[in-house]
Amino acid sequence: MAAITAAMVGALRAKTDAPMMECKKALTEADGDMERAEEILRVKLGSKASKASSRITAEGVVASYISGNVGALVEVNCETDFVTKNDDFINLANTCAKLIAEHNPADIAALGALPLDGKTLEEVRAALVGKIGENMSFRRFARFDTTGKLTSYLHGTRIGVVVEFDGADEQVGKDVAMHIAAMKPVALSTEQVPADLIEKERSVASQKAAESGKPADIVEKMVEGSVQKFLKEVSLFNQPFVKNDKQTVEQMLKAANTAVKSFTMFVVGEGIEKKVDDFAAEVAAQVAAAKQA
């Protein structure tokens, strides 16, 4: 049996917003497996346990650049929210997006090697680290080159979306990009939702349905109903359009004679675990060290 520490309980609570004791019970049942414990909480507590699962912990900005049918989206990370408001840091991110669109680097290493004002982009980054006194990094980027149209939407500097589309009305593309930032679909259609996400949802739905005590055939229908509901909620075309929830995005696009080919969304810090400092433990350790000295 794995030892369940206060830090583990705190981390699970931060991800799920579930009560502290429920987190401890879930971790105990999962033998310390954080992902399994989160799933257990979802089964027991429903949506309350998942509402904070997308909470962003790392800092940084998302920047975009579009010129004609070529564009880029990039995430640049830093340590604190304070730096995200620094003009030099923001300029670095914007310059980075432009360089990606213009030079099409193969990866982060190639991005850092791109020339900028007689230096490489990596040298410019290192110099800014020295100036500000805080580490920063180029985390990820996407480049777009299409025969169609491109549009982007930035929600502040923390969420960025680029949409590839065909249609006469430019505003429709912008509306879709804004919708994506608000509703966060994971795919264009239900057929394109990743299989691992579907299986995870099916697992949770199966466990919840099993607890109902209903016959097996009814449980099977409950599970399938939950999965189908999930697919509609996370696929762009099936989502109610944010500017008119009487129609789906697909219906809106058809009425506007517009086709969305693809989209990319970056959310700052998505998937990054940020170190949480235990101030009380740190003070206690310093006191103990001082006594030993």
Short mmCIF file of C-alpha atoms in Angstrom, two decimals:
data_model
loop_
_atom_site.label_atom_id
_atom_site.label_comp_id
_atom_site.label_asym_id
_atom_site.label_seq_id
_atom_site.Cartn_x
_atom_site.Cartn_y
_atom_site.Cartn_z
CA MET A 1 0.00 0.00 0.00
CA ALA A 2 1.47 3.33 -1.06
CA ALA A 3 1.91 6.02 1.57
CA ILE A 4 -0.58 8.87 1.00
CA THR A 5 1.12 12.15 1.84
CA ALA A 6 -0.42 15.54 2.51
CA ALA A 7 1.28 16.84 -0.62
CA MET A 8 -0.47 14.18 -2.73
CA VAL A 9 -3.83 15.03 -1.20
CA GLY A 10 -3.21 18.74 -1.79
CA ALA A 11 -2.23 18.15 -5.41
CA LEU A 12 -5.37 16.11 -6.10
CA ARG A 13 -7.55 18.71 -4.41
CA ALA A 14 -5.95 21.46 -6.54
CA LYS A 15 -6.79 19.50 -9.70
CA THR A 16 -10.36 18.55 -8.77
CA ASP A 17 -11.70 20.97 -6.11
CA ALA A 18 -12.99 17.89 -4.28
CA PRO A 19 -13.13 17.89 -0.44
CA MET A 20 -9.86 17.04 1.28
CA MET A 21 -11.10 13.82 2.89
CA GLU A 22 -12.62 12.62 -0.39
CA CYS A 23 -9.24 13.19 -2.05
CA LYS A 24 -7.50 11.16 0.62
CA LYS A 25 -10.02 8.32 0.30
CA ALA A 26 -9.67 8.30 -3.48
CA LEU A 27 -5.87 8.20 -3.29
CA THR A 28 -6.02 5.38 -0.75
CA GLU A 29 -8.39 3.41 -2.98
CA ALA A 30 -6.14 4.07 -6.00
CA ASP A 31 -3.02 3.08 -4.04
CA GLY A 32 -1.47 6.48 -4.72
CA ASP A 33 -2.16 6.55 -8.46
CA MET A 34 -3.09 10.21 -9.10
CA GLU A 35 -4.85 9.63 -12.43
CA ARG A 36 -6.88 6.73 -11.08
CA ALA A 37 -7.80 8.76 -7.97
CA GLU A 38 -9.08 11.58 -10.17
CA GLU A 39 -11.23 9.08 -12.06
CA ILE A 40 -12.61 7.70 -8.79
CA LEU A 41 -13.59 11.22 -7.72
CA ARG A 42 -15.34 11.83 -11.02
CA VAL A 43 -17.37 8.67 -10.48
CA LYS A 44 -18.30 9.66 -6.93
CA LEU A 45 -18.72 13.40 -7.30
CA GLY A 46 -19.54 13.94 -10.97
CA SER A 47 -18.59 17.19 -12.69
CA LYS A 48 -17.45 18.84 -9.47
CA ALA A 49 -14.34 16.71 -9.60
CA SER A 50 -13.40 17.72 -13.12
CA LYS A 51 -14.20 21.44 -13.19
CA ALA A 52 -10.68 22.39 -12.13
CA SER A 53 -8.86 19.66 -14.04
CA SER A 54 -8.01 22.16 -16.79
CA ARG A 55 -6.72 24.79 -14.40
CA ILE A 56 -3.53 26.23 -15.76
CA THR A 57 -0.55 26.31 -13.41
CA ALA A 58 2.41 27.41 -15.55
CA GLU A 59 2.78 31.02 -16.68
CA GLY A 60 3.46 32.49 -20.09
CA VAL A 61 1.75 33.86 -23.18
CA VAL A 62 0.36 32.63 -26.49
CA ALA A 63 1.10 34.72 -29.59
CA SER A 64 -0.05 34.43 -33.19
CA TYR A 65 0.99 35.79 -36.57
CA ILE A 66 -0.82 35.55 -39.91
CA SER A 67 0.25 36.89 -43.30
CA GLY A 68 -2.04 35.81 -46.10
CA ASN A 69 -2.36 32.04 -46.06
CA VAL A 70 0.68 31.48 -43.81
CA GLY A 71 0.58 31.78 -40.05
CA ALA A 72 1.86 30.57 -36.70
CA LEU A 73 0.80 30.03 -33.11
CA VAL A 74 3.38 29.81 -30.31
CA GLU A 75 3.47 29.41 -26.53
CA VAL A 76 6.34 31.00 -24.61
CA ASN A 77 6.57 30.18 -20.90
CA CYS A 78 7.97 32.01 -17.89
CA GLU A 79 7.97 31.55 -14.13
CA THR A 80 5.57 34.21 -12.86
CA ASP A 81 2.49 36.11 -13.97
CA PHE A 82 4.42 39.35 -13.44
CA VAL A 83 6.69 38.62 -16.41
CA THR A 84 3.73 37.94 -18.73
CA LYS A 85 3.01 41.67 -18.60
CA ASN A 86 6.58 42.65 -19.43
CA ASP A 87 6.80 44.39 -22.82
CA ASP A 88 10.12 42.76 -23.74
CA PHE A 89 8.71 39.30 -23.00
CA ILE A 90 5.55 39.97 -25.03
CA ASN A 91 7.63 41.33 -27.91
CA LEU A 92 9.78 38.19 -27.81
CA ALA A 93 6.67 36.01 -28.14
CA ASN A 94 5.26 38.08 -31.02
CA THR A 95 8.62 38.07 -32.83
CA CYS A 96 8.84 34.33 -32.30
CA ALA A 97 5.44 33.79 -33.98
CA LYS A 98 6.50 35.87 -36.99
CA LEU A 99 9.80 34.01 -37.37
CA ILE A 100 8.01 30.66 -37.28
CA ALA A 101 5.65 31.72 -40.07
CA GLU A 102 8.48 33.11 -42.19
CA HIS A 103 11.14 30.41 -41.69
CA ASN A 104 9.22 27.20 -40.90
CA PRO A 105 11.61 25.73 -38.28
CA ALA A 106 11.43 21.96 -37.82
CA ASP A 107 11.40 22.00 -34.01
CA ILE A 108 12.19 24.07 -30.90
CA ALA A 109 15.95 23.68 -31.41
CA ALA A 110 15.67 24.95 -34.99
CA LEU A 111 13.49 27.81 -33.77
CA GLY A 112 16.17 28.90 -31.30
CA ALA A 113 18.76 28.91 -34.08
CA LEU A 114 16.85 31.41 -36.25
CA PRO A 115 18.61 34.77 -36.80
CA LEU A 116 17.32 37.92 -35.08
CA ASP A 117 19.15 41.26 -35.07
CA GLY A 118 22.58 39.71 -35.57
CA LYS A 119 22.01 37.04 -32.93
CA THR A 120 20.09 33.79 -32.72
CA LEU A 121 16.65 33.73 -31.14
CA GLU A 122 18.08 31.54 -28.38
CA GLU A 123 20.74 34.17 -27.62
CA VAL A 124 18.06 36.85 -27.48
CA ARG A 125 16.06 34.66 -25.07
CA ALA A 126 19.12 34.06 -22.87
CA ALA A 127 19.89 37.78 -22.76
CA LEU A 128 16.32 38.54 -21.69
CA VAL A 129 16.55 35.92 -18.96
CA GLY A 130 19.63 37.73 -17.66
CA LYS A 131 17.89 41.10 -17.86
CA ILE A 132 14.65 40.08 -16.16
CA GLY A 133 16.16 37.50 -13.80
CA GLU A 134 13.56 34.84 -14.55
CA ASN A 135 13.75 31.74 -16.70
CA MET A 136 11.66 31.52 -19.88
CA SER A 137 11.35 29.00 -22.68
CA PHE A 138 9.81 28.36 -26.07
CA ARG A 139 7.42 25.51 -25.31
CA ARG A 140 5.53 24.65 -28.52
CA PHE A 141 4.41 26.06 -31.83
CA ALA A 142 2.30 25.28 -34.89
CA ARG A 143 2.79 26.65 -38.39
CA PHE A 144 0.08 26.90 -41.03
CA ASP A 145 0.37 27.08 -44.81
CA THR A 146 -2.93 26.60 -46.60
CA THR A 147 -4.72 27.21 -49.87
CA GLY A 148 -7.67 28.37 -47.78
CA LYS A 149 -7.93 31.21 -45.29
CA LEU A 150 -6.50 31.68 -41.81
CA THR A 151 -7.79 33.67 -38.88
CA SER A 152 -6.80 33.86 -35.24
CA TYR A 153 -8.27 34.84 -31.90
CA LEU A 154 -6.38 35.58 -28.70
CA HIS A 155 -8.24 35.61 -25.41
CA GLY A 156 -5.91 37.96 -23.58
CA THR A 157 -2.54 36.27 -23.82
CA ARG A 158 -3.46 32.93 -22.25
CA ILE A 159 -5.57 31.27 -24.96
CA GLY A 160 -4.80 31.36 -28.67
CA VAL A 161 -6.70 29.83 -31.58
CA VAL A 162 -5.96 29.61 -35.30
CA VAL A 163 -8.69 28.43 -37.67
CA GLU A 164 -8.25 27.28 -41.26
CA PHE A 165 -11.44 27.82 -43.27
CA ASP A 166 -13.02 28.49 -46.65
CA GLY A 167 -15.74 31.12 -47.04
CA ALA A 168 -16.44 34.61 -48.27
CA ASP A 169 -17.25 36.12 -44.87
CA GLU A 170 -14.08 36.71 -42.82
CA GLN A 171 -16.15 37.40 -39.71
CA VAL A 172 -17.48 33.84 -39.69
CA GLY A 173 -13.93 32.52 -39.31
CA LYS A 174 -13.26 34.93 -36.46
CA ASP A 175 -16.52 33.94 -34.76
CA VAL A 176 -15.55 30.27 -34.93
CA ALA A 177 -12.11 31.03 -33.46
CA MET A 178 -13.75 32.92 -30.59
CA HIS A 179 -16.20 30.05 -30.07
CA ILE A 180 -13.33 27.54 -29.86
CA ALA A 181 -11.55 29.64 -27.23
CA ALA A 182 -14.74 29.73 -25.15
CA MET A 183 -15.98 26.14 -25.57
CA LYS A 184 -12.66 24.31 -26.04
CA PRO A 185 -13.64 21.47 -28.40
CA VAL A 186 -11.07 18.72 -28.88
CA ALA A 187 -11.95 17.85 -32.49
CA LEU A 188 -13.96 19.06 -35.48
CA SER A 189 -16.42 16.15 -35.44
CA THR A 190 -17.37 13.22 -33.23
CA GLU A 191 -15.45 10.89 -35.55
CA GLN A 192 -12.22 12.77 -34.87
CA VAL A 193 -12.37 12.70 -31.05
CA PRO A 194 -9.27 10.78 -29.85
CA ALA A 195 -9.97 7.17 -28.90
CA ASP A 196 -8.20 7.45 -25.54
CA LEU A 197 -10.54 10.28 -24.46
CA ILE A 198 -13.57 8.23 -25.48
CA GLU A 199 -12.36 5.19 -23.55
CA LYS A 200 -11.67 7.25 -20.45
CA GLU A 201 -15.17 8.72 -20.61
CA ARG A 202 -16.63 5.25 -21.19
CA SER A 203 -14.79 3.94 -18.13
CA VAL A 204 -16.14 6.70 -15.91
CA ALA A 205 -19.66 6.30 -17.31
CA SER A 206 -19.53 2.51 -16.77
CA GLN A 207 -18.54 2.86 -13.14
CA LYS A 208 -21.23 5.46 -12.47
CA ALA A 209 -23.90 3.41 -14.23
CA ALA A 210 -22.88 0.24 -12.37
CA GLU A 211 -23.57 1.99 -9.07
CA SER A 212 -27.21 2.58 -10.12
CA GLY A 213 -28.07 -1.06 -9.50
CA LYS A 214 -30.08 -1.26 -12.72
CA PRO A 215 -30.15 -4.31 -15.02
CA ALA A 216 -27.18 -4.88 -17.33
CA ASP A 217 -29.06 -3.92 -20.51
CA ILE A 218 -30.17 -0.62 -18.95
CA VAL A 219 -26.62 0.03 -17.70
CA GLU A 220 -25.30 -0.52 -21.22
CA LYS A 221 -27.75 2.03 -22.62
CA MET A 222 -26.84 4.51 -19.87
CA VAL A 223 -23.15 4.18 -20.70
CA GLU A 224 -23.71 4.60 -24.42
CA GLY A 225 -25.91 7.63 -23.80
CA SER A 226 -23.22 9.23 -21.66
CA VAL A 227 -20.54 8.61 -24.29
CA GLN A 228 -22.67 10.07 -27.08
CA LYS A 229 -23.42 13.13 -24.95
CA PHE A 230 -19.70 13.57 -24.32
CA LEU A 231 -18.87 13.30 -28.03
CA LYS A 232 -21.34 16.05 -28.88
CA GLU A 233 -20.02 18.28 -26.11
CA VAL A 234 -16.38 18.09 -27.27
CA SER A 235 -16.77 18.15 -31.07
CA LEU A 236 -16.87 21.60 -32.65
CA PHE A 237 -19.54 20.96 -35.25
CA ASN A 238 -22.00 19.60 -32.67
CA GLN A 239 -21.57 22.34 -30.07
CA PRO A 240 -24.26 25.04 -29.73
CA PHE A 241 -22.83 28.18 -31.34
CA VAL A 242 -21.89 30.72 -28.65
CA LYS A 243 -23.47 33.66 -30.49
CA ASN A 244 -26.71 31.77 -31.14
CA ASP A 245 -27.29 28.63 -29.09
CA LYS A 246 -30.41 27.80 -31.14
CA GLN A 247 -28.13 26.36 -33.80
CA THR A 248 -25.02 24.22 -33.80
CA VAL A 249 -21.72 25.43 -35.21
CA GLU A 250 -22.24 23.07 -38.14
CA GLN A 251 -25.65 24.62 -38.89
CA MET A 252 -24.22 28.13 -38.61
CA LEU A 253 -21.40 27.29 -41.01
CA LYS A 254 -23.77 25.74 -43.52
CA ALA A 255 -26.00 28.82 -43.46
CA ALA A 256 -22.91 31.02 -43.99
CA ASN A 257 -21.61 28.78 -46.79
CA THR A 258 -18.36 28.32 -44.88
CA ALA A 259 -16.25 25.20 -44.27
CA VAL A 260 -13.82 24.86 -41.36
CA LYS A 261 -10.92 22.59 -42.31
CA SER A 262 -8.98 22.56 -39.04
CA PHE A 263 -8.21 24.45 -35.85
CA THR A 264 -5.40 24.63 -33.33
CA MET A 265 -5.78 25.93 -29.77
CA PHE A 266 -3.04 26.58 -27.22
CA VAL A 267 -3.84 27.27 -23.56
CA VAL A 268 -0.91 28.57 -21.53
CA GLY A 269 0.60 25.90 -19.31
CA GLU A 270 -1.79 23.18 -20.44
CA GLY A 271 -0.44 19.85 -19.22
CA ILE A 272 2.39 21.39 -17.20
CA GLU A 273 2.63 20.61 -13.50
CA LYS A 274 3.90 23.65 -11.64
CA LYS A 275 5.90 23.15 -8.47
CA VAL A 276 3.89 24.04 -5.37
CA ASP A 277 6.08 25.25 -2.54
CA ASP A 278 5.17 24.18 1.00
CA PHE A 279 6.12 27.35 2.86
CA ALA A 280 5.54 25.89 6.34
CA ALA A 281 7.70 22.87 5.57
CA GLU A 282 10.40 25.09 4.13
CA VAL A 283 10.48 27.26 7.28
CA ALA A 284 10.54 24.18 9.51
CA ALA A 285 13.46 22.77 7.53
CA GLN A 286 15.37 26.03 7.83
CA VAL A 287 14.75 26.15 11.59
CA ALA A 288 15.93 22.54 11.98
CA ALA A 289 19.05 23.26 9.94
CA ALA A 290 19.81 26.32 12.04
CA LYS A 291 19.52 24.29 15.26
CA GLN A 292 21.88 21.63 13.93
CA ALA A 293 24.36 24.33 12.97
#
